[in-house]
CSV table of C-alpha atoms in Angstrom, one decimal:
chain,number,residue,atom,x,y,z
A,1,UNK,CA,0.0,0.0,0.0
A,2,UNK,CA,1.5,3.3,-1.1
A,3,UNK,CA,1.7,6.6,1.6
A,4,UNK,CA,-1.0,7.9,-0.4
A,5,UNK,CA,-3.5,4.9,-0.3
A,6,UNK,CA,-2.7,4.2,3.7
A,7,UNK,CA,-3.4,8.0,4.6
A,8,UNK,CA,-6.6,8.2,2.6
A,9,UNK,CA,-8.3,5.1,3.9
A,10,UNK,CA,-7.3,6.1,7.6
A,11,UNK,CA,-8.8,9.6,6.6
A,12,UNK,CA,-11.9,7.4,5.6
A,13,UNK,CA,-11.5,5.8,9.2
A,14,UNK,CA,-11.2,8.4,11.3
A,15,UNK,CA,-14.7,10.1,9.8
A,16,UNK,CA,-16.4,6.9,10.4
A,17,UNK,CA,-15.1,6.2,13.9
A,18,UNK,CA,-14.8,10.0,15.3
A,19,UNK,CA,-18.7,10.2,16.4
A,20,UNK,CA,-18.3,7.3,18.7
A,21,UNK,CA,-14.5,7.4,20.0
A,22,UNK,CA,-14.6,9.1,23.9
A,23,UNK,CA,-11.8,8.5,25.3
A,24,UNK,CA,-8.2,9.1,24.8
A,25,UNK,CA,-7.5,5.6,24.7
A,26,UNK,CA,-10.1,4.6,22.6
A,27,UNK,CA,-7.9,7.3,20.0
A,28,UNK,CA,-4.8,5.7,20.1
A,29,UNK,CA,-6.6,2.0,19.4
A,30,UNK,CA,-8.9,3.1,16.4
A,31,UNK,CA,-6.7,5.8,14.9
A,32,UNK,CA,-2.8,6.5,16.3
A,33,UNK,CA,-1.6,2.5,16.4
A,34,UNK,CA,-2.9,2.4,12.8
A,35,UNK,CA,-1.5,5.2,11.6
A,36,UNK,CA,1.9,4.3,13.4
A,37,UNK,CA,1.4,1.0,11.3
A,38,UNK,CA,0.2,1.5,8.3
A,39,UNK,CA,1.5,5.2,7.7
A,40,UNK,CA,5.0,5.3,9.1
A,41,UNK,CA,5.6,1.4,8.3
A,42,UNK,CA,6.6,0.3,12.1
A,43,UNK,CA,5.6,-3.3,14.0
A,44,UNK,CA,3.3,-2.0,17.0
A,45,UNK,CA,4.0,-5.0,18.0
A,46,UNK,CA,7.5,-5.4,18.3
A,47,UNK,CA,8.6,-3.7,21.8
A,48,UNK,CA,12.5,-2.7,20.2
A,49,UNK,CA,10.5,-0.4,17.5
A,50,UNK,CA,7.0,0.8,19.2
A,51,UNK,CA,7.6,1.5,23.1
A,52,UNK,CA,4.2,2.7,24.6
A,53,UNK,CA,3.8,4.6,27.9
A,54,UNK,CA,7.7,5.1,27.4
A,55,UNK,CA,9.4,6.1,30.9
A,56,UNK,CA,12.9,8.0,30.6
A,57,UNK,CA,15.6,7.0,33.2
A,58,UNK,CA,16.2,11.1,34.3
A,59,UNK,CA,15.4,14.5,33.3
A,60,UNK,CA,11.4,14.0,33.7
A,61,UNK,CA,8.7,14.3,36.8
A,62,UNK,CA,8.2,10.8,38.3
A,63,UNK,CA,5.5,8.9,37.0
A,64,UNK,CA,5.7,11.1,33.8
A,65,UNK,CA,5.3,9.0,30.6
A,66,UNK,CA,5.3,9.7,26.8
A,67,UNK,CA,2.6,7.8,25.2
A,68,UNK,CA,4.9,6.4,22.1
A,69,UNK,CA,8.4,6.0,21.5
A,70,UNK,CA,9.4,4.9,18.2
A,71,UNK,CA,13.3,3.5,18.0
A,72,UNK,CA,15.7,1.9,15.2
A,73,UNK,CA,18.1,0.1,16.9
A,74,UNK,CA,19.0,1.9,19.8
A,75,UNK,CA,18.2,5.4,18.4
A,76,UNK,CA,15.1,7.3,18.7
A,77,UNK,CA,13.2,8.2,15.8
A,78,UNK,CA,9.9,9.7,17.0
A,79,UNK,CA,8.3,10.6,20.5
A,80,UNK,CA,4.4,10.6,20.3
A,81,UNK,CA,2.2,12.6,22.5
A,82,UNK,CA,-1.5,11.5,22.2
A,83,UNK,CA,-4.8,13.1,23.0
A,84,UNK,CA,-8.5,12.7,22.9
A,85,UNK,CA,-10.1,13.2,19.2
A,86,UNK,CA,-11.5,16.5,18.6
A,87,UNK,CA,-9.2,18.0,21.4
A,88,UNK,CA,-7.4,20.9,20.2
A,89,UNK,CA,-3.7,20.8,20.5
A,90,UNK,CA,-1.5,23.4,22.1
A,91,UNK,CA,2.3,22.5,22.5
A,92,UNK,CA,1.6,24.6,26.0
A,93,UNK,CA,-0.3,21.6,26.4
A,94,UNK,CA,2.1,18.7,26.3
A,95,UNK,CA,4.9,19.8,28.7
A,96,UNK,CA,5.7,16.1,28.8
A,97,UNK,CA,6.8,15.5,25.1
A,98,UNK,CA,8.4,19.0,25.5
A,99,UNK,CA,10.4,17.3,28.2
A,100,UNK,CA,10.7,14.1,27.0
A,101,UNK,CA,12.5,15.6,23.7
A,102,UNK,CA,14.8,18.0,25.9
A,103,UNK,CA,16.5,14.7,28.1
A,104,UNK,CA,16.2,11.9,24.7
A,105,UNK,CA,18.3,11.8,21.5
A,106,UNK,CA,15.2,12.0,19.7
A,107,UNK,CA,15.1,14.8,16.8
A,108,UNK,CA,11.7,14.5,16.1
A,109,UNK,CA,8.0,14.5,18.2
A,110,UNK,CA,4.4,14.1,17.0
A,111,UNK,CA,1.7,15.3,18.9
A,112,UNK,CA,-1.8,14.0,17.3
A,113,UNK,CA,-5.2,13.7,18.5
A,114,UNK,CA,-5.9,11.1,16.4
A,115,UNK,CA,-6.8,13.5,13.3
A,116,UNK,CA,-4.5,15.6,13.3
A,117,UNK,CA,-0.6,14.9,13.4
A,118,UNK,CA,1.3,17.8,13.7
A,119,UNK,CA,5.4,16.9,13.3
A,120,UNK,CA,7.8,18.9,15.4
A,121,UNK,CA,11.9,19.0,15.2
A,122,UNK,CA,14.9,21.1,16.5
A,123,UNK,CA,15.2,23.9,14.4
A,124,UNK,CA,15.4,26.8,15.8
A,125,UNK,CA,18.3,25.5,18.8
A,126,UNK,CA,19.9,22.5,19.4
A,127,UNK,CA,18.5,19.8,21.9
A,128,UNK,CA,15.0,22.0,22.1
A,129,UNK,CA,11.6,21.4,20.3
A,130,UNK,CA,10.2,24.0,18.4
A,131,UNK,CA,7.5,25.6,19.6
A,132,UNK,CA,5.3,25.1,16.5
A,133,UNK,CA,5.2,22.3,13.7
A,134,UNK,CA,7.0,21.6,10.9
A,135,UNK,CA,4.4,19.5,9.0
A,136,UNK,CA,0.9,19.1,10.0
A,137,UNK,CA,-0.8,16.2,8.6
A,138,UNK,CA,-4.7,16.6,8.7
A,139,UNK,CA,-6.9,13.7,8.0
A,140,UNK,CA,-10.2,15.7,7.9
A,141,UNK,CA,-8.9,17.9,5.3
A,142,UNK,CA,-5.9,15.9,3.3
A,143,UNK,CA,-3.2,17.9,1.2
A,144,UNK,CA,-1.6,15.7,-1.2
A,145,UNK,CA,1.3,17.6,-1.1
A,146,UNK,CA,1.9,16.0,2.1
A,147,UNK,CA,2.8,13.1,0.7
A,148,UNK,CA,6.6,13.0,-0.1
A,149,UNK,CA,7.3,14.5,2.9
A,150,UNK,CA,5.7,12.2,5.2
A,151,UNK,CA,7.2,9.4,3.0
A,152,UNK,CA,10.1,10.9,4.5
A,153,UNK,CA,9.2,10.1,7.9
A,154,UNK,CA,8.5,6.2,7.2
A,155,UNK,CA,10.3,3.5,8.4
A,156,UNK,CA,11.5,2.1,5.2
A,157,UNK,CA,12.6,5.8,4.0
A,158,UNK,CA,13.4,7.8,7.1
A,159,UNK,CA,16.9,9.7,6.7
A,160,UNK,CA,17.5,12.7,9.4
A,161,UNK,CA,19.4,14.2,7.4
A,162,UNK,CA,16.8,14.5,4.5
A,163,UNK,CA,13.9,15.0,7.4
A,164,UNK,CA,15.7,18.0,8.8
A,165,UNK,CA,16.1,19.9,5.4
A,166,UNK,CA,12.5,19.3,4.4
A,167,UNK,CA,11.2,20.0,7.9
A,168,UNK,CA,13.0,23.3,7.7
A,169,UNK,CA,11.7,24.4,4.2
A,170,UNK,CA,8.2,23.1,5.1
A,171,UNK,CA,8.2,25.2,8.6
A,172,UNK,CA,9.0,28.6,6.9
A,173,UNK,CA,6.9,27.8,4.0
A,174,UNK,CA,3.9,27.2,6.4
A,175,UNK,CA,4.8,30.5,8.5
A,176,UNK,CA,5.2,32.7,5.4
A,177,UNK,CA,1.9,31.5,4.4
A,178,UNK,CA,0.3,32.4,7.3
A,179,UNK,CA,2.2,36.5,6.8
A,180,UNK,CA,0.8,36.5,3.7
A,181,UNK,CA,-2.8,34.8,4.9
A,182,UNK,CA,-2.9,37.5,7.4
A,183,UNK,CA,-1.9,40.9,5.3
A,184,UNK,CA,-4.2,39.9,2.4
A,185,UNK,CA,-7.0,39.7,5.1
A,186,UNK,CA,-5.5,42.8,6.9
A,187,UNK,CA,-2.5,44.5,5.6
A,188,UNK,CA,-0.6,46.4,8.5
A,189,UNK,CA,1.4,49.4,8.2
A,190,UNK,CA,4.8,48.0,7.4
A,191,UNK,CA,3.1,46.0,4.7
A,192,UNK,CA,1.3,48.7,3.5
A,193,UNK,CA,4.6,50.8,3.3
A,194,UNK,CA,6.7,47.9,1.5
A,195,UNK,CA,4.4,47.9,-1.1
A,196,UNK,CA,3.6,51.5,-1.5
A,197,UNK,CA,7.5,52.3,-1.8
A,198,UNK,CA,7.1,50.3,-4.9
A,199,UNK,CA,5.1,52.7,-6.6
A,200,UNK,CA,5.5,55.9,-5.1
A,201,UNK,CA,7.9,58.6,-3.4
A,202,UNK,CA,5.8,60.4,-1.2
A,203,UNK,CA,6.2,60.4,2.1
A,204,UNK,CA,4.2,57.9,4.4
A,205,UNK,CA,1.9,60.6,6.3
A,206,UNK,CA,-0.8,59.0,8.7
A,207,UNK,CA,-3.4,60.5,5.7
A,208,UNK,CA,-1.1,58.6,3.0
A,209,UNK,CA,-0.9,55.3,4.8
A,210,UNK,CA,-4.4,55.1,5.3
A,211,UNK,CA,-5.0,56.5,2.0
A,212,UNK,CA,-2.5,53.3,0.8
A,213,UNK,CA,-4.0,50.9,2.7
A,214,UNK,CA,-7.3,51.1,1.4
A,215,UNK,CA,-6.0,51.0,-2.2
A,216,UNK,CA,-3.7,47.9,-1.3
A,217,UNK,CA,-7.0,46.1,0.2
A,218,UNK,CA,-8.5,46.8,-3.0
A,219,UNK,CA,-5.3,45.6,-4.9
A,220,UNK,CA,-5.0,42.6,-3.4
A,221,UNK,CA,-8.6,41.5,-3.5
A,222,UNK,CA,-8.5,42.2,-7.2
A,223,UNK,CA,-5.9,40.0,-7.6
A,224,UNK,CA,-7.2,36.9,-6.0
A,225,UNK,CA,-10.3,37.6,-8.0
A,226,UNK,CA,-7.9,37.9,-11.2
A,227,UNK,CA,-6.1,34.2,-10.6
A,228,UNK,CA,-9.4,32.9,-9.3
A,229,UNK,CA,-10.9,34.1,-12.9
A,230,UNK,CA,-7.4,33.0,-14.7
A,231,UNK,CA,-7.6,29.3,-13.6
A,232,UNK,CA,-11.5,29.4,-13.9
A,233,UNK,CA,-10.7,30.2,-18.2
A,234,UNK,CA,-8.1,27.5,-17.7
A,235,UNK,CA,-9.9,24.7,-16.9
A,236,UNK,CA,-13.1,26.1,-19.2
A,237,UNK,CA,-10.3,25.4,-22.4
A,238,UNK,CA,-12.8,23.2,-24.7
A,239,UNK,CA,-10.1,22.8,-27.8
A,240,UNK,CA,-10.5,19.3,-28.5
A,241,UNK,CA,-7.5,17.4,-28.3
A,242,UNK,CA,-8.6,14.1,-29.7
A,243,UNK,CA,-6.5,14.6,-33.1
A,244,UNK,CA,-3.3,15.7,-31.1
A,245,UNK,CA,-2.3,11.9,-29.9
A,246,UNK,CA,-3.3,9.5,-32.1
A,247,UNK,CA,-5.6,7.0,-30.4
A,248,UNK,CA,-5.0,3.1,-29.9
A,249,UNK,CA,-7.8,1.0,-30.8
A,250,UNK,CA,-8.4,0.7,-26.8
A,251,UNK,CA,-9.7,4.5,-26.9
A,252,UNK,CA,-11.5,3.8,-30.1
A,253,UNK,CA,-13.6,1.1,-28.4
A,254,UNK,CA,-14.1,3.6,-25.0
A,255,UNK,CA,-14.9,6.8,-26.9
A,256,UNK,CA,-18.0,3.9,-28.5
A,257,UNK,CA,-18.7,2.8,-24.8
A,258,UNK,CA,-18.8,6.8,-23.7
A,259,UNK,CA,-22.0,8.8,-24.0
A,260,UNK,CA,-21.4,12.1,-25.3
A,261,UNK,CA,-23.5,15.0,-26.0
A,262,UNK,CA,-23.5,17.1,-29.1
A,263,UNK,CA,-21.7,19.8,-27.4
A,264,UNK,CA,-18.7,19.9,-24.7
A,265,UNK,CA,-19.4,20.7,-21.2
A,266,UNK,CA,-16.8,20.4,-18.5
A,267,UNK,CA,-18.3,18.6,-15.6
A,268,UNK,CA,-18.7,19.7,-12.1
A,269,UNK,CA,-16.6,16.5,-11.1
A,270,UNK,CA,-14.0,16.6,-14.1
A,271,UNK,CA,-13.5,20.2,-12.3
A,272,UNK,CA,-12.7,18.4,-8.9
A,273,UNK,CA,-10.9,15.9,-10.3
A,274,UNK,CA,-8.7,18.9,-12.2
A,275,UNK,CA,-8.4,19.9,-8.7
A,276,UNK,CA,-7.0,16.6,-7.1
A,277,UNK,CA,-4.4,16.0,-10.3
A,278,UNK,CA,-3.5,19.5,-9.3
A,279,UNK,CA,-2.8,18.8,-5.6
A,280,UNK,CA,-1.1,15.8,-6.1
A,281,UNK,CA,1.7,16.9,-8.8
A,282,UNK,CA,2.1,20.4,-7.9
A,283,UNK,CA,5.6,18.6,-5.7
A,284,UNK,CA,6.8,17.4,-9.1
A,285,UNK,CA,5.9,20.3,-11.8
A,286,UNK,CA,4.8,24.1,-10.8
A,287,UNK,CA,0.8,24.1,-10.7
A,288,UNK,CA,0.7,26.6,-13.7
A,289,UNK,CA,2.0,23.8,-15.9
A,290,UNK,CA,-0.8,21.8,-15.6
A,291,UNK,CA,-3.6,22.4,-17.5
A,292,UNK,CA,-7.3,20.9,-18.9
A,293,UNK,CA,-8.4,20.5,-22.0
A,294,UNK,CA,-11.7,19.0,-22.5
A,295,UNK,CA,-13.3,16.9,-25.5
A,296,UNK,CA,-16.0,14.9,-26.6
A,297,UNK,CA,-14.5,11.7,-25.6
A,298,UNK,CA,-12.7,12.7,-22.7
A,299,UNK,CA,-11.2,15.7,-20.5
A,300,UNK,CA,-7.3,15.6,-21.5
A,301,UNK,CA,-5.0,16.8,-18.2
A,302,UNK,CA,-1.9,18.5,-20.0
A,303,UNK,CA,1.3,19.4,-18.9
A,304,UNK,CA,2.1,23.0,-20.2
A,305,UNK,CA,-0.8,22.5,-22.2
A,306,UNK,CA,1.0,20.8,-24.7
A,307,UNK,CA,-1.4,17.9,-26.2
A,308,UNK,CA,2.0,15.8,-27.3
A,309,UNK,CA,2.5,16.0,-23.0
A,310,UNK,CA,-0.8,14.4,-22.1
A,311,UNK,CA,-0.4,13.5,-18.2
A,312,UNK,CA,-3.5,12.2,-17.4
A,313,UNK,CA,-7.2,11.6,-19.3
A,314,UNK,CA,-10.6,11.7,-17.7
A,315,UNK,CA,-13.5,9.3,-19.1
A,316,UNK,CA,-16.5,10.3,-16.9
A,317,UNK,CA,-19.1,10.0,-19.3
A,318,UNK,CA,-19.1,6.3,-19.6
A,319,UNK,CA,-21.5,4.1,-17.2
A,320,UNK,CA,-17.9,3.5,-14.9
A,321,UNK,CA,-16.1,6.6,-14.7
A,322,UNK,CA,-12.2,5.9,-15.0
A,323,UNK,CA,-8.8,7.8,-15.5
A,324,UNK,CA,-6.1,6.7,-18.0
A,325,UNK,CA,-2.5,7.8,-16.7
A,326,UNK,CA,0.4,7.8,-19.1
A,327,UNK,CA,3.5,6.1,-18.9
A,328,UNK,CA,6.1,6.0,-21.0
A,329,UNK,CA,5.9,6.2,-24.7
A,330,UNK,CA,2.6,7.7,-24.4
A,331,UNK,CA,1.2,4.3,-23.1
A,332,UNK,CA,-2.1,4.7,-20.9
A,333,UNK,CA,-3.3,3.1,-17.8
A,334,UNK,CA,-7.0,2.8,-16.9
A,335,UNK,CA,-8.5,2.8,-13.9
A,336,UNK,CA,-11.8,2.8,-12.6
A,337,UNK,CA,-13.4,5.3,-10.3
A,338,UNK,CA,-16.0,5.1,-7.6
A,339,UNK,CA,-15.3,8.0,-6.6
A,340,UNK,CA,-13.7,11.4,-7.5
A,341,UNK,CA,-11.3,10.8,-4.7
A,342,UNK,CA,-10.3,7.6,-6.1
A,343,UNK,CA,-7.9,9.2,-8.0
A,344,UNK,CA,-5.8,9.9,-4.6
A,345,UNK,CA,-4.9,6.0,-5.2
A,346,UNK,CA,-3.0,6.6,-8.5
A,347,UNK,CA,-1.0,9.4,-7.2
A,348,UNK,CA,2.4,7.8,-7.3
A,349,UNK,CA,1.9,7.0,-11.2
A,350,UNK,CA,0.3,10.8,-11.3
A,351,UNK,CA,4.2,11.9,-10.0
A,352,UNK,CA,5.9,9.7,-12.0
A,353,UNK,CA,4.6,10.8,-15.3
A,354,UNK,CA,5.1,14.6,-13.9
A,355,UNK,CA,8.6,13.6,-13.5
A,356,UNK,CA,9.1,12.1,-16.9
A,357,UNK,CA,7.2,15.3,-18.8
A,358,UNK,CA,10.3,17.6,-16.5
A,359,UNK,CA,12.5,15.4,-17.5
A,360,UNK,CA,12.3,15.7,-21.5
């Protein structure tokens, strides 16, 4: 089972469980063990890889535990702090793992509720955890870009080395994010002024910068609106790009099985599934780079909108909706679809025909 397939049917768990979980412990059995298993890779039932209610020799109150400790040998890879599902979680919260990290050779901690995973390290000084995550995995709302990075964290993959670069990029990524989240929704005066000594030499009065502010507010809600419209034209492209790649006479006998109408109308769920392909190889290939095309026969997913660099094809108007992925040489791969978020379960082969497409 690939990351992507063992986080998305532990998503699925987690929203059929959650109403009837009450209890901490109840968390760690239905959602936290699994995801230690099936997610990272480790045997929770080996004592030298999964220790649970983990007790350090020094350094710690007495009685004080750590809910998991995950070890390779006789190094530490992971310390897990656990709480109830639906808790929130506050680091201010978990002075234990805090602790825990400070007196272990650990250089990584987890604290999770059983939906949430949120993935700490030592980045800002040595032999201390950071006060907020590097990585946050959320099952409730999954973000396929996730994905490589928590590979990372697997037991068949993990490299601290390779962890500790990514966790760094990821951390400052997510914080600049948040900046930017906050001065599109508010810009503040040093914002405000960055951007108006762009554009102009007067002076920042108190009547200027409130006159600036207002027109950056404006600014930067047009904009959204522009990319928002931009991407909207994008995936409303109806060239047809059944003459572009010439068909094999598998596609000849599904374009007879599909039921098209006269006219071409991109689908609410070819949209969403636009959106997933999106999500899931925007780590390989910049997000701009991939674009739709839709046709009688089937909605074409492009890379640079180049119909010679088909990535992906979506046949949604047959009785079994399915997706045909390209390989090498142009060969497609179908699969069937019971759902749009089926496709999350051909992501690696999504990535690896990214790569390829970068590659030439």
């Amino acid at each position: 089972m690939s990351i992507n397939q063992a986080v998305q049917s532990l998503s699925a768990r987690v929203q059929e469980l959650k109403p009837i979980i009450e209890t901490e412990e109840a968390t760690k059995t239905a959602f936290i063990i699994p995801f230690i298993s099936t997610v990272l890779g480790y045997d929770v039932t080996d004592p030298r890889e999964v220790i649970p209610e983990y007790t350090a020799d020094v350094g710690v109150k007495k009685g004080e535990k750590v809910d998991f400790a995950i070890k390779s040998g006789d190094d530490f890879r992971f310390l897990i702090e656990c709480k109830k599902i639906g808790e929130p979680l506050n680091i201010s919260h978990a002075n234990q793992l805090v602790r825990y990290f400070n007196v272990t050779d650990t250089e990584f901690a987890i604290l999770t509720n059983g939906e949430v995973y949120e993935f700490y390290a030592q980045l800002d000084a040595a032999n201390r955890m950071d006060e907020k995550p590097f990585m946050t995995l959320d099952l409730s709302n999954v973000d396929a870009r996730i994905f490589p990075h928590l590979e990372m964290c697997t037991k068949s993959k993990f490299d601290f080395e390779t962890i500790a670069a990514s966790a760094e990029q990821l951390k400052y990524i997510s914080e600049i994010r948040k900046v930017l989240s906050t001065q599109f929704k508010e810009p503040d005066a040093e914002w405000v002024k960055l951007i108006a000594a762009r554009v102009t030499t007067r002076r920042m009065t108190a009547q200027n910068l409130e006159t600036f502010t207002k027109l950056v507010e404006t600014a930067q809600s047009q904009f959204l609106k522009d990319e928002a419209n931009r991407r909207l034209r994008s995936a409303q492209d109806f060239d047809d790009v059944s003459t572009a790649v010439e068909k094999s006479p598998v596609e000849e006998k599904q374009g007879e099985e599909n039921v098209v109408s006269d006219g071409v109308v991109t689908t609410e769920e070819e949209l969403q599934a636009y959106s997933i392909i999106k999500a899931i190889c925007c780590a390989d290939v910049p997000v701009a780079d991939i674009a739709l095309r839709d046709a009688k026969s089937y909605c074409a997913i492009l890379f640079q909108d180049n119909n010679r660099k088909p990535i992906a094809r979506l046949y949604f108007d047959r009785r079994v909706p399915r997706i045909g992925i390209f390989g090498e040489e142009k060969s497609e791969q179908y699969f069937d679809l019971e759902t749009v978020e089926d496709i999350y379960q051909h992501a690696d082969l999504l990535r690896k025909r990214c790569q390829i497409l970068k590659a030439e």
